[in-house]
Tab-separated table of C-alpha atoms and ligand atoms in Angstrom:
chain	number	residue	atom	x	y	z
A	1	MET	CA	-25.871	3.610	-4.115
A	2	ASP	CA	-26.782	1.262	-7.091
A	3	GLY	CA	-26.471	4.157	-9.403
A	4	GLU	CA	-23.247	5.166	-8.090
A	5	THR	CA	-21.907	1.519	-8.282
A	6	SER	CA	-22.561	0.965	-11.835
A	7	MET	CA	-21.264	4.335	-12.684
A	8	PHE	CA	-17.997	3.448	-11.088
A	9	LYS	CA	-17.615	0.166	-13.281
A	10	GLN	CA	-18.348	2.129	-16.407
A	11	ASP	CA	-15.272	4.392	-15.761
A	12	PHE	CA	-12.951	1.331	-16.079
A	13	PRO	CA	-12.534	-0.021	-19.633
A	14	SER	CA	-11.360	-3.362	-18.649
A	15	LEU	CA	-14.439	-4.154	-16.646
A	16	ARG	CA	-17.061	-2.521	-18.998
A	17	ASP	CA	-17.864	-5.772	-20.755
A	18	GLY	CA	-18.546	-7.769	-17.476
A	19	LYS	CA	-16.696	-10.718	-18.573
A	20	VAL	CA	-14.540	-10.850	-15.380
A	21	ALA	CA	-15.590	-10.575	-11.846
A	22	TYR	CA	-12.292	-8.813	-10.930
A	23	LEU	CA	-11.674	-9.614	-7.108
A	24	ASP	CA	-7.917	-9.136	-6.981
A	25	SER	CA	-7.878	-5.374	-6.225
A	26	ALA	CA	-5.661	-5.889	-3.203
A	27	ALA	CA	-2.952	-7.206	-5.576
A	28	SER	CA	-3.354	-4.343	-8.079
A	29	ALA	CA	-6.442	-2.315	-9.070
A	30	GLN	CA	-7.912	-1.740	-12.505
A	31	LYS	CA	-7.359	1.610	-14.145
A	32	PRO	CA	-9.925	4.195	-14.863
A	33	GLU	CA	-10.273	5.662	-18.339
A	34	VAL	CA	-8.989	8.986	-16.966
A	35	VAL	CA	-5.730	7.473	-15.886
A	36	VAL	CA	-5.149	5.772	-19.266
A	37	SER	CA	-6.018	8.886	-21.210
A	38	ALA	CA	-3.810	11.277	-19.075
A	39	MET	CA	-0.850	9.328	-19.840
A	40	ASP	CA	-1.808	8.781	-23.359
A	41	TYR	CA	-2.363	12.487	-23.888
A	42	ILE	CA	1.187	13.279	-22.644
A	43	MET	CA	2.817	10.873	-24.942
A	44	ARG	CA	1.017	12.204	-27.912
A	45	ASN	CA	0.973	15.920	-27.194
A	46	GLY	CA	4.415	16.785	-25.828
A	47	TYR	CA	6.462	14.714	-23.653
A	48	ALA	CA	9.795	15.583	-22.241
A	49	ASN	CA	12.143	15.170	-19.406
A	50	ILE	CA	11.532	17.361	-16.369
A	51	HIS	CA	13.564	19.797	-14.315
A	52	ARG	CA	16.139	20.358	-17.115
A	53	GLY	CA	14.742	21.813	-20.210
A	54	LEU	CA	14.226	25.478	-20.865
A	55	TYR	CA	11.698	24.812	-23.531
A	56	GLY	CA	7.911	24.834	-23.143
A	57	TRP	CA	7.214	20.958	-23.115
A	58	SER	CA	9.929	20.401	-20.485
A	59	GLN	CA	8.507	23.245	-18.223
A	60	ASP	CA	5.068	21.969	-18.732
A	61	MET	CA	6.100	18.485	-17.784
A	62	THR	CA	7.967	19.808	-14.705
A	63	GLN	CA	4.799	21.737	-13.741
A	64	ALA	CA	2.636	18.804	-14.127
A	65	TYR	CA	5.043	16.529	-12.216
A	66	GLU	CA	5.365	18.929	-9.281
A	67	ASN	CA	1.650	19.519	-9.412
A	68	VAL	CA	1.096	15.882	-8.718
A	69	ARG	CA	3.522	16.163	-5.567
A	70	ALA	CA	1.091	19.028	-4.253
A	71	GLN	CA	-1.969	16.805	-5.002
A	72	VAL	CA	-0.496	13.901	-3.164
A	73	ALA	CA	0.212	15.949	-0.034
A	74	GLU	CA	-3.378	17.231	-0.020
A	75	PHE	CA	-4.447	13.627	-0.525
A	76	ILE	CA	-2.735	12.530	2.586
A	77	ASP	CA	-3.381	15.839	4.450
A	78	VAL	CA	0.260	17.133	4.458
A	79	GLU	CA	0.873	20.924	4.273
A	80	ASN	CA	4.413	20.672	2.941
A	81	LYS	CA	4.874	19.094	-0.371
A	82	LYS	CA	8.528	18.684	0.190
A	83	GLU	CA	7.800	15.944	2.213
A	84	ILE	CA	6.342	13.854	-0.559
A	85	ILE	CA	8.923	11.682	-2.343
A	86	PHE	CA	8.273	9.781	-5.487
A	87	THR	CA	9.561	6.215	-5.461
A	88	LYS	CA	8.851	2.971	-7.646
A	89	ASN	CA	6.338	1.443	-5.162
A	90	SER	CA	5.770	0.664	-1.462
A	91	THR	CA	8.684	-1.811	-1.554
A	92	GLU	CA	11.161	0.964	-2.598
A	93	SER	CA	9.840	3.347	-0.148
A	94	ILE	CA	10.582	0.881	2.768
A	95	ASN	CA	13.955	-0.060	1.364
A	96	LEU	CA	14.819	3.536	1.095
A	97	VAL	CA	14.036	4.118	4.743
A	98	ALA	CA	15.762	1.053	5.883
A	99	GLN	CA	18.868	1.743	3.987
A	100	SER	CA	19.148	5.653	4.520
A	101	TRP	CA	17.575	6.171	8.006
A	102	GLY	CA	18.301	2.611	9.373
A	103	ARG	CA	21.955	2.343	8.298
A	104	THR	CA	22.615	5.951	9.511
A	105	PHE	CA	20.818	5.936	12.693
A	106	MET	CA	20.861	2.339	13.912
A	107	LYS	CA	23.647	0.241	15.170
A	108	ALA	CA	24.343	-3.322	16.201
A	109	GLY	CA	21.862	-4.314	18.898
A	110	ASP	CA	19.333	-1.734	18.022
A	111	GLU	CA	15.788	-3.068	17.931
A	112	ILE	CA	13.062	-2.724	15.310
A	113	ILE	CA	9.569	-3.946	15.893
A	114	ILE	CA	7.338	-5.398	13.092
A	115	SER	CA	4.391	-7.982	13.269
A	116	GLU	CA	3.376	-11.339	12.082
A	117	THR	CA	1.018	-9.930	9.458
A	118	GLU	CA	3.560	-7.906	7.580
A	119	HIS	CA	4.089	-8.076	3.746
A	120	HIS	CA	7.373	-9.436	2.861
A	121	ALA	CA	8.169	-5.751	1.564
A	122	ASN	CA	8.112	-4.735	5.398
A	123	ILE	CA	10.125	-7.769	6.361
A	124	VAL	CA	12.917	-8.405	4.023
A	125	PRO	CA	14.250	-4.838	3.946
A	126	TRP	CA	14.876	-5.015	7.794
A	127	GLN	CA	16.456	-8.379	7.367
A	128	LEU	CA	19.020	-7.046	4.921
A	129	LEU	CA	19.644	-4.233	7.262
A	130	ARG	CA	20.085	-6.893	10.102
A	131	ASP	CA	22.563	-8.842	7.944
A	132	GLN	CA	24.503	-5.546	7.236
A	133	ILE	CA	24.867	-3.960	10.748
A	134	GLY	CA	23.338	-6.362	13.097
A	135	ILE	CA	20.151	-4.925	14.175
A	136	VAL	CA	17.578	-6.953	16.044
A	137	ILE	CA	14.106	-7.664	14.649
A	138	LYS	CA	11.349	-8.390	17.123
A	139	VAL	CA	7.876	-9.456	16.149
A	140	ILE	CA	4.427	-8.571	17.562
A	141	PRO	CA	2.332	-11.875	17.656
A	142	ILE	CA	-1.161	-11.951	16.477
A	143	SER	CA	-4.300	-13.663	17.894
A	144	ASP	CA	-5.967	-16.429	16.070
A	145	ASP	CA	-8.389	-13.990	14.689
A	146	CYS	CA	-5.472	-12.096	13.189
A	147	LYS	CA	-5.533	-8.995	15.554
A	148	LEU	CA	-2.342	-7.534	17.002
A	149	ASP	CA	-1.501	-8.732	20.505
A	150	ILE	CA	-1.329	-5.291	22.011
A	151	SER	CA	0.091	-6.512	25.403
A	152	ALA	CA	2.839	-8.411	23.737
A	153	TYR	CA	3.557	-5.564	21.659
A	154	THR	CA	3.987	-3.299	24.749
A	155	ALA	CA	6.210	-5.905	26.305
A	156	LEU	CA	8.538	-5.935	23.360
A	157	LEU	CA	9.339	-2.102	23.670
A	158	SER	CA	12.594	-1.596	25.176
A	159	GLU	CA	15.265	1.118	25.620
A	160	LYS	CA	16.995	-0.457	22.464
A	161	THR	CA	13.834	-0.030	20.356
A	162	LYS	CA	14.724	2.607	17.616
A	163	PHE	CA	12.120	1.754	14.948
A	164	ILE	CA	8.506	0.279	14.462
A	165	SER	CA	7.306	-0.571	11.123
A	166	ILE	CA	3.830	-1.904	10.898
A	167	VAL	CA	1.204	-2.440	8.172
A	168	HIS	CA	-2.029	-0.324	8.670
A	169	ILE	CA	-4.212	-2.921	6.928
A	170	SER	CA	-3.029	-6.317	6.198
A	171	ASN	CA	-3.234	-7.494	2.379
A	172	ALA	CA	-3.647	-11.050	3.525
A	173	THR	CA	-6.669	-10.789	6.042
A	174	GLY	CA	-7.973	-7.143	5.488
A	175	VAL	CA	-7.626	-6.518	9.150
A	176	ILE	CA	-7.227	-3.008	10.116
A	177	ASN	CA	-4.621	-2.422	12.815
A	178	ASP	CA	-5.382	0.595	15.169
A	179	MET	CA	-2.397	2.635	14.297
A	180	ASN	CA	-3.239	5.291	16.820
A	181	GLU	CA	-3.005	2.831	19.629
A	182	VAL	CA	0.312	1.333	18.368
A	183	ILE	CA	1.691	4.795	17.906
A	184	ASP	CA	0.505	6.176	21.361
A	185	ILE	CA	2.092	3.285	23.200
A	186	ALA	CA	5.346	3.874	21.469
A	187	ARG	CA	5.405	7.728	21.916
A	188	LYS	CA	4.430	7.289	25.564
A	189	TYR	CA	7.344	4.751	26.120
A	190	ASN	CA	9.891	6.905	24.150
A	191	PRO	CA	9.166	9.833	21.896
A	192	GLU	CA	12.378	9.211	20.091
A	193	ILE	CA	11.214	6.013	18.368
A	194	LYS	CA	10.716	6.371	14.685
A	195	ILE	CA	7.568	4.841	13.275
A	196	LEU	CA	6.677	3.890	9.769
A	197	VAL	CA	3.158	2.971	8.698
A	198	ASP	CA	2.754	0.689	5.561
A	199	GLY	CA	-0.439	2.315	4.039
A	200	SER	CA	-0.535	0.413	0.857
A	201	GLN	CA	-3.745	-1.146	1.546
A	202	SER	CA	-5.335	1.604	3.662
A	203	VAL	CA	-4.883	4.575	1.508
A	204	VAL	CA	-7.069	2.867	-1.084
A	205	HIS	CA	-10.151	2.276	1.236
A	206	GLN	CA	-10.365	5.260	3.552
A	207	ASN	CA	-9.435	8.935	3.952
A	208	ILE	CA	-5.853	9.051	5.439
A	209	SER	CA	-4.503	12.110	7.309
A	210	MET	CA	-1.035	12.400	8.369
A	211	LYS	CA	-2.384	14.688	11.172
A	212	ASP	CA	-4.391	11.871	12.332
A	213	ILE	CA	-1.773	9.111	12.151
A	214	GLN	CA	1.197	10.626	14.126
A	215	CYS	CA	3.816	8.502	12.374
A	216	ASP	CA	7.330	9.653	10.868
A	217	PHE	CA	6.992	7.820	7.649
A	218	PHE	CA	4.096	6.678	5.570
A	219	VAL	CA	4.225	4.506	2.361
A	220	PHE	CA	1.993	3.542	-0.362
A	221	THR	CA	1.780	2.248	-3.833
A	222	GLY	CA	0.159	3.786	-7.082
A	223	HIS	CA	-1.016	0.663	-8.664
A	224	LYS	CA	-3.291	-0.333	-6.007
A	225	LEU	CA	-4.871	3.237	-5.913
A	226	TYR	CA	-6.109	2.888	-9.446
A	227	GLY	CA	-2.858	4.370	-10.751
A	228	PRO	CA	-0.138	2.880	-12.932
A	229	THR	CA	2.615	0.607	-11.751
A	230	GLY	CA	6.136	1.944	-11.307
A	231	ILE	CA	5.168	4.790	-9.031
A	232	GLY	CA	4.972	4.781	-5.218
A	233	VAL	CA	5.204	7.404	-2.370
A	234	LEU	CA	7.219	7.969	0.790
A	235	TRP	CA	5.993	10.631	3.127
A	236	GLY	CA	8.433	11.704	5.792
A	237	LYS	CA	8.850	14.788	7.947
A	238	GLU	CA	11.202	17.385	6.282
A	239	ASP	CA	13.763	17.621	9.108
A	240	ILE	CA	14.043	13.757	9.360
A	241	LEU	CA	14.306	13.427	5.561
A	242	ASN	CA	16.905	16.340	5.279
A	243	ALA	CA	18.990	14.394	8.052
A	244	MET	CA	19.066	11.228	5.917
A	245	PRO	CA	21.585	10.554	3.395
A	246	PRO	CA	20.554	9.918	-0.248
A	247	TYR	CA	19.494	6.362	-1.005
A	248	GLN	CA	20.841	6.484	-4.614
A	249	GLY	CA	23.033	8.703	-6.425
A	250	GLY	CA	22.744	10.352	-9.868
A	251	GLY	CA	21.293	13.162	-11.830
A	252	ASP	CA	18.740	15.483	-10.340
A	253	MET	CA	19.593	14.757	-6.719
A	254	ILE	CA	22.722	16.924	-6.422
A	255	GLU	CA	23.576	20.743	-5.979
A	256	THR	CA	27.059	20.506	-7.241
A	257	VAL	CA	29.457	17.625	-8.198
A	258	THR	CA	33.301	17.570	-8.535
A	259	PHE	CA	35.326	14.440	-8.382
A	260	GLU	CA	36.310	15.230	-4.883
A	261	LYS	CA	32.984	16.032	-3.412
A	262	THR	CA	29.308	16.216	-4.202
A	263	ILE	CA	26.686	18.476	-2.372
A	264	TYR	CA	23.146	16.850	-2.390
A	265	GLN	CA	19.994	18.665	-2.843
A	266	LYS	CA	17.577	18.762	-0.041
A	267	THR	CA	14.233	16.722	0.073
A	268	PRO	CA	12.643	15.760	-2.111
A	269	ALA	CA	15.054	15.937	-5.012
A	270	ARG	CA	17.654	14.305	-2.759
A	271	PHE	CA	15.692	10.921	-2.893
A	272	GLU	CA	14.747	11.204	-6.633
A	273	ALA	CA	17.978	10.415	-8.514
A	274	GLY	CA	17.908	9.983	-12.258
A	275	THR	CA	14.947	10.510	-14.614
A	276	PRO	CA	11.864	9.695	-12.392
A	277	ALA	CA	8.626	7.843	-13.606
A	278	ILE	CA	7.298	11.062	-15.081
A	279	LEU	CA	4.380	9.491	-16.935
A	280	GLU	CA	3.397	7.263	-14.029
A	281	VAL	CA	3.364	10.239	-11.725
A	282	ILE	CA	0.925	11.996	-14.151
A	283	GLY	CA	-1.206	8.751	-14.129
A	284	LEU	CA	-1.116	8.809	-10.449
A	285	GLY	CA	-2.237	12.383	-10.350
A	286	ALA	CA	-5.259	11.322	-12.675
A	287	ALA	CA	-5.995	8.566	-10.345
A	288	ILE	CA	-6.047	10.821	-7.251
A	289	LYS	CA	-8.184	13.422	-8.918
A	290	TYR	CA	-10.610	10.757	-9.938
A	291	ILE	CA	-10.915	9.459	-6.424
A	292	THR	CA	-11.185	12.893	-4.717
A	293	ASP	CA	-13.718	14.005	-7.392
A	294	ILE	CA	-16.042	11.282	-6.247
A	295	GLY	CA	-14.921	11.633	-2.602
A	296	MET	CA	-13.150	8.912	-0.535
A	297	ASP	CA	-16.056	8.887	2.029
A	298	VAL	CA	-18.475	7.878	-1.001
A	299	ILE	CA	-16.062	5.094	-1.893
A	300	THR	CA	-15.441	3.934	1.738
A	301	ARG	CA	-19.425	3.732	2.125
A	302	HIS	CA	-19.980	1.850	-0.963
A	303	GLU	CA	-17.274	-0.626	-0.181
A	304	ALA	CA	-18.693	-1.211	3.408
A	305	GLU	CA	-21.868	-2.062	1.830
A	306	ILE	CA	-20.346	-4.643	-0.634
A	307	THR	CA	-17.992	-5.934	2.360
A	308	GLU	CA	-21.107	-6.555	4.631
A	309	TYR	CA	-22.832	-8.249	1.705
A	310	ALA	CA	-20.007	-10.427	0.852
A	311	GLN	CA	-19.378	-11.555	4.489
A	312	GLU	CA	-23.009	-12.358	4.861
A	313	GLU	CA	-23.067	-14.454	1.832
A	314	LEU	CA	-19.855	-16.272	2.657
A	315	ASP	CA	-21.164	-17.006	6.196
A	316	LYS	CA	-24.138	-18.930	4.457
A	317	ILE	CA	-21.562	-21.341	3.016
A	318	ASP	CA	-20.337	-24.319	5.163
A	319	GLY	CA	-16.651	-25.503	5.091
A	320	ILE	CA	-15.309	-22.004	4.506
A	321	THR	CA	-12.981	-20.397	7.060
A	322	VAL	CA	-12.366	-16.555	6.644
A	323	LEU	CA	-9.275	-15.356	8.208
A	324	GLY	CA	-9.902	-12.447	10.740
A	325	ARG	CA	-13.553	-13.033	10.401
A	326	ASN	CA	-14.541	-11.170	13.513
A	327	ALA	CA	-11.926	-8.333	13.461
A	328	ASN	CA	-12.447	-4.763	12.134
A	329	LYS	CA	-11.668	-5.194	8.486
A	330	VAL	CA	-11.985	-3.972	4.898
A	331	GLY	CA	-13.060	-5.809	1.860
A	332	ILE	CA	-10.409	-8.464	1.823
A	333	PHE	CA	-11.737	-12.044	2.339
A	334	SER	CA	-8.900	-14.596	2.833
A	335	PHE	CA	-10.350	-17.992	3.137
A	336	THR	CA	-9.610	-21.648	3.252
A	337	MET	CA	-11.939	-24.146	1.960
A	338	ASP	CA	-12.281	-27.695	3.759
A	339	GLY	CA	-10.640	-30.419	1.841
A	340	ALA	CA	-9.596	-28.159	-1.145
A	341	HIS	CA	-6.202	-26.658	-2.239
A	342	PRO	CA	-6.443	-23.112	-2.910
A	343	SER	CA	-4.838	-23.490	-6.376
A	344	ASP	CA	-7.466	-25.976	-7.538
A	345	VAL	CA	-10.224	-23.742	-6.298
A	346	ALA	CA	-8.588	-20.671	-8.227
A	347	MET	CA	-8.586	-22.859	-11.488
A	348	ILE	CA	-12.282	-23.372	-11.169
A	349	PHE	CA	-12.978	-19.892	-10.501
A	350	ASP	CA	-10.974	-18.829	-13.573
A	351	GLN	CA	-13.014	-20.959	-15.837
A	352	MET	CA	-15.981	-19.172	-14.460
A	353	GLY	CA	-14.608	-15.700	-14.965
A	354	VAL	CA	-13.891	-14.914	-11.257
A	355	ALA	CA	-10.413	-13.486	-10.757
A	356	VAL	CA	-9.009	-14.049	-7.152
A	357	ARG	CA	-5.706	-14.476	-5.870
A	358	THR	CA	-4.337	-17.670	-4.205
A	359	GLY	CA	-1.324	-18.551	-2.133
A	360	HIS	CA	0.591	-16.902	0.626
A	361	HIS	CA	-0.021	-13.255	-0.522
A	362	CYS	CA	3.645	-12.453	0.269
A	363	CYS	CA	2.964	-13.162	3.895
A	364	MET	CA	4.741	-16.430	4.356
A	365	PRO	CA	5.414	-15.869	8.229
A	366	LEU	CA	1.712	-15.084	8.582
A	367	MET	CA	0.757	-18.234	6.812
A	368	GLN	CA	3.350	-20.094	9.161
A	369	ARG	CA	1.726	-18.612	12.104
A	370	LEU	CA	-1.636	-19.700	11.048
A	371	LYS	CA	-0.398	-23.126	10.210
A	372	ILE	CA	-1.764	-22.980	6.630
A	373	ASP	CA	-0.055	-23.140	3.174
A	374	GLY	CA	-2.203	-20.396	1.718
A	375	THR	CA	-5.533	-19.066	1.222
A	376	ILE	CA	-7.949	-18.097	-1.489
A	377	ARG	CA	-8.369	-14.241	-1.391
A	378	ALA	CA	-11.226	-12.254	-2.891
A	379	SER	CA	-10.567	-8.469	-2.600
A	380	ILE	CA	-12.967	-5.542	-3.477
A	381	GLY	CA	-12.211	-2.322	-5.067
A	382	MET	CA	-14.368	0.776	-5.577
A	383	TYR	CA	-15.791	-0.728	-8.648
A	384	THR	CA	-16.835	-4.176	-7.087
A	385	ASP	CA	-20.727	-4.599	-6.985
A	386	LYS	CA	-22.927	-7.207	-5.602
A	387	ASP	CA	-22.995	-9.055	-9.035
A	388	ASP	CA	-19.275	-9.777	-8.614
A	389	ILE	CA	-19.932	-11.053	-5.095
A	390	ASP	CA	-22.887	-13.341	-6.359
A	391	ARG	CA	-20.459	-14.644	-9.120
A	392	LEU	CA	-17.870	-15.533	-6.343
A	393	ILE	CA	-20.459	-17.380	-4.227
A	394	THR	CA	-21.745	-19.364	-7.403
A	395	ALA	CA	-18.162	-20.170	-8.129
A	396	LEU	CA	-17.560	-21.300	-4.670
A	397	LYS	CA	-20.435	-23.573	-4.603
A	398	LYS	CA	-19.339	-25.117	-7.903
A	399	ALA	CA	-15.829	-25.558	-6.558
A	400	GLN	CA	-17.183	-27.373	-3.473
A	401	GLU	CA	-19.227	-29.590	-5.489
A	402	MET	CA	-16.332	-30.333	-7.771
A	403	LEU	CA	-13.707	-30.913	-5.245
A	404	ARG	CA	-15.624	-32.783	-2.662
B	1	PLP	C1	0.369	-4.246	2.706
B	1	PLP	C2	1.419	-4.198	1.478
B	1	PLP	N1	2.613	-3.677	1.733
B	1	PLP	C3	3.433	-3.641	0.731
B	1	PLP	C4	3.178	-4.104	-0.685
B	1	PLP	C5	4.165	-3.857	-1.550
B	1	PLP	O1	3.593	-3.059	-2.863
B	1	PLP	P1	4.548	-3.117	-4.036
B	1	PLP	O2	4.726	-4.350	-4.389
B	1	PLP	O3	3.624	-2.176	-4.863
B	1	PLP	O4	5.774	-2.476	-3.642
B	1	PLP	C6	1.768	-4.608	-0.665
B	1	PLP	C7	1.579	-5.206	-2.104
B	1	PLP	O5	0.828	-6.356	-2.122
B	1	PLP	C8	1.057	-4.771	0.346
B	1	PLP	O6	-0.167	-5.251	0.150
C-alpha cells in the first residue's frame, strides 16, 4: 500500500514538493496531472463550441463532451446516459430539482424532509421554494453522535410528504447515512415520494451505484472528485426528467423557437441551456478515467487505512472532541479543541504547512444543534498519507502548547 500511496501523491503536481500537508479535500480536491493536461491539450490543439459546428474541431469536441456523459453514467452505474445532466455544481443540481420538479409538482402545504446535517446547498434551495409556493420543510434530528434519528424520521413521514432530500455523507462530520434504510422506509410508506441523495462527499470515497441506491435524483460536484470547478452532475430517471420543465432557457435546449411558442428538447439537452462548461466536462472525464483506472476500491481501501490511523492518533491527544467519533464514517475529522478557537488553531496550522478548514462548513444549523460555533476539519483524499497525518498531529500538539 505504501508504494501505491506515494504513487498517488506524485500524480498531483501541487503536492509533489511536499510543502503542504493538504487536509481540506472535503472542501475541494487537488487536481492530478492528467486533468490539467487534458484541459490544456484541448485549448492548445483544437477547441470549439459543441453541438453546432459542422467542422472537425466542433464535431470532435461534441464527441468528447458526449463521451464524458457516457463515462459519468458508467461511473455511477446507470445504463441510460440521457439521464446524466451537466450542471455547474451540486448546488446548481439541487436548485434545478427544487425549481423545476418542486415548483411543478409541489403545492402549498406539501412537505419535504431534510436533515440536521445538511449542507446549506440542501437547505436554502428548499427555503426559496418554501417562500415561493408555501411548502413545509421538516427536519430529521440527529443524535449527539451525529447519526440520523431514524425513528424520528419515520414519525415525520406523512401523507403530505412529497420529497426527501438527504446528504449521503456529511461534509461536516464524515458520518455516512444509511441511504438504503432511509429510502426503504420512505418507499414502504409511500412509493410516490421522490428522493434526492446529495452524493457530493460519497462519490469521492466509494463506489456508487444507482442500482444500489434506489433514489430518484443523485447529485455531485466535479471539483471534489479531482476534477475542475464549474462542473457538476445531476442524475435523474428519464421519465421524471422529461416531465419536468426546463430550469433555464436559451440556446441548445430547444427543438424550435417562434415568438409565440418554443418546443423544448428532451433530457439532457432540456436542462443544458447555453454553452456548457465544455473544458470542465473534459477535465471531469479525465478525473473519472484516472480514478477508475486506479480502481475506486483501491482508493477506498487506502483511505480506510489512513482514516483508521488518523483516528488512532487523534484519540491519543487529550482535549480534542471529534464529531461523530463512534459513527460509521469516512476520513473527515471535525473536532473542537478545549479552550481554543478554531481559527486560532488554523492559523498555527497554516504556519506549519498544514491546510485544514475551520468554521461552520456551510452547515450552520448543524453547529447550532451541537451548540458550537464551528470546528477544525481535517479531511483526507486519495493522496493523503500517514506523513500528512503525522504533520497534523504535530501541529495539533503545538497549537495546544501555544493556546493553553
Ligand atoms: C455535502 C455537500 N453538499 C453540497 C455541497 C455543495 O457543493 P458545491 O459548492 O460544489 O455546489 C458540498 C460542498 O462542500 C457538500 O460537501
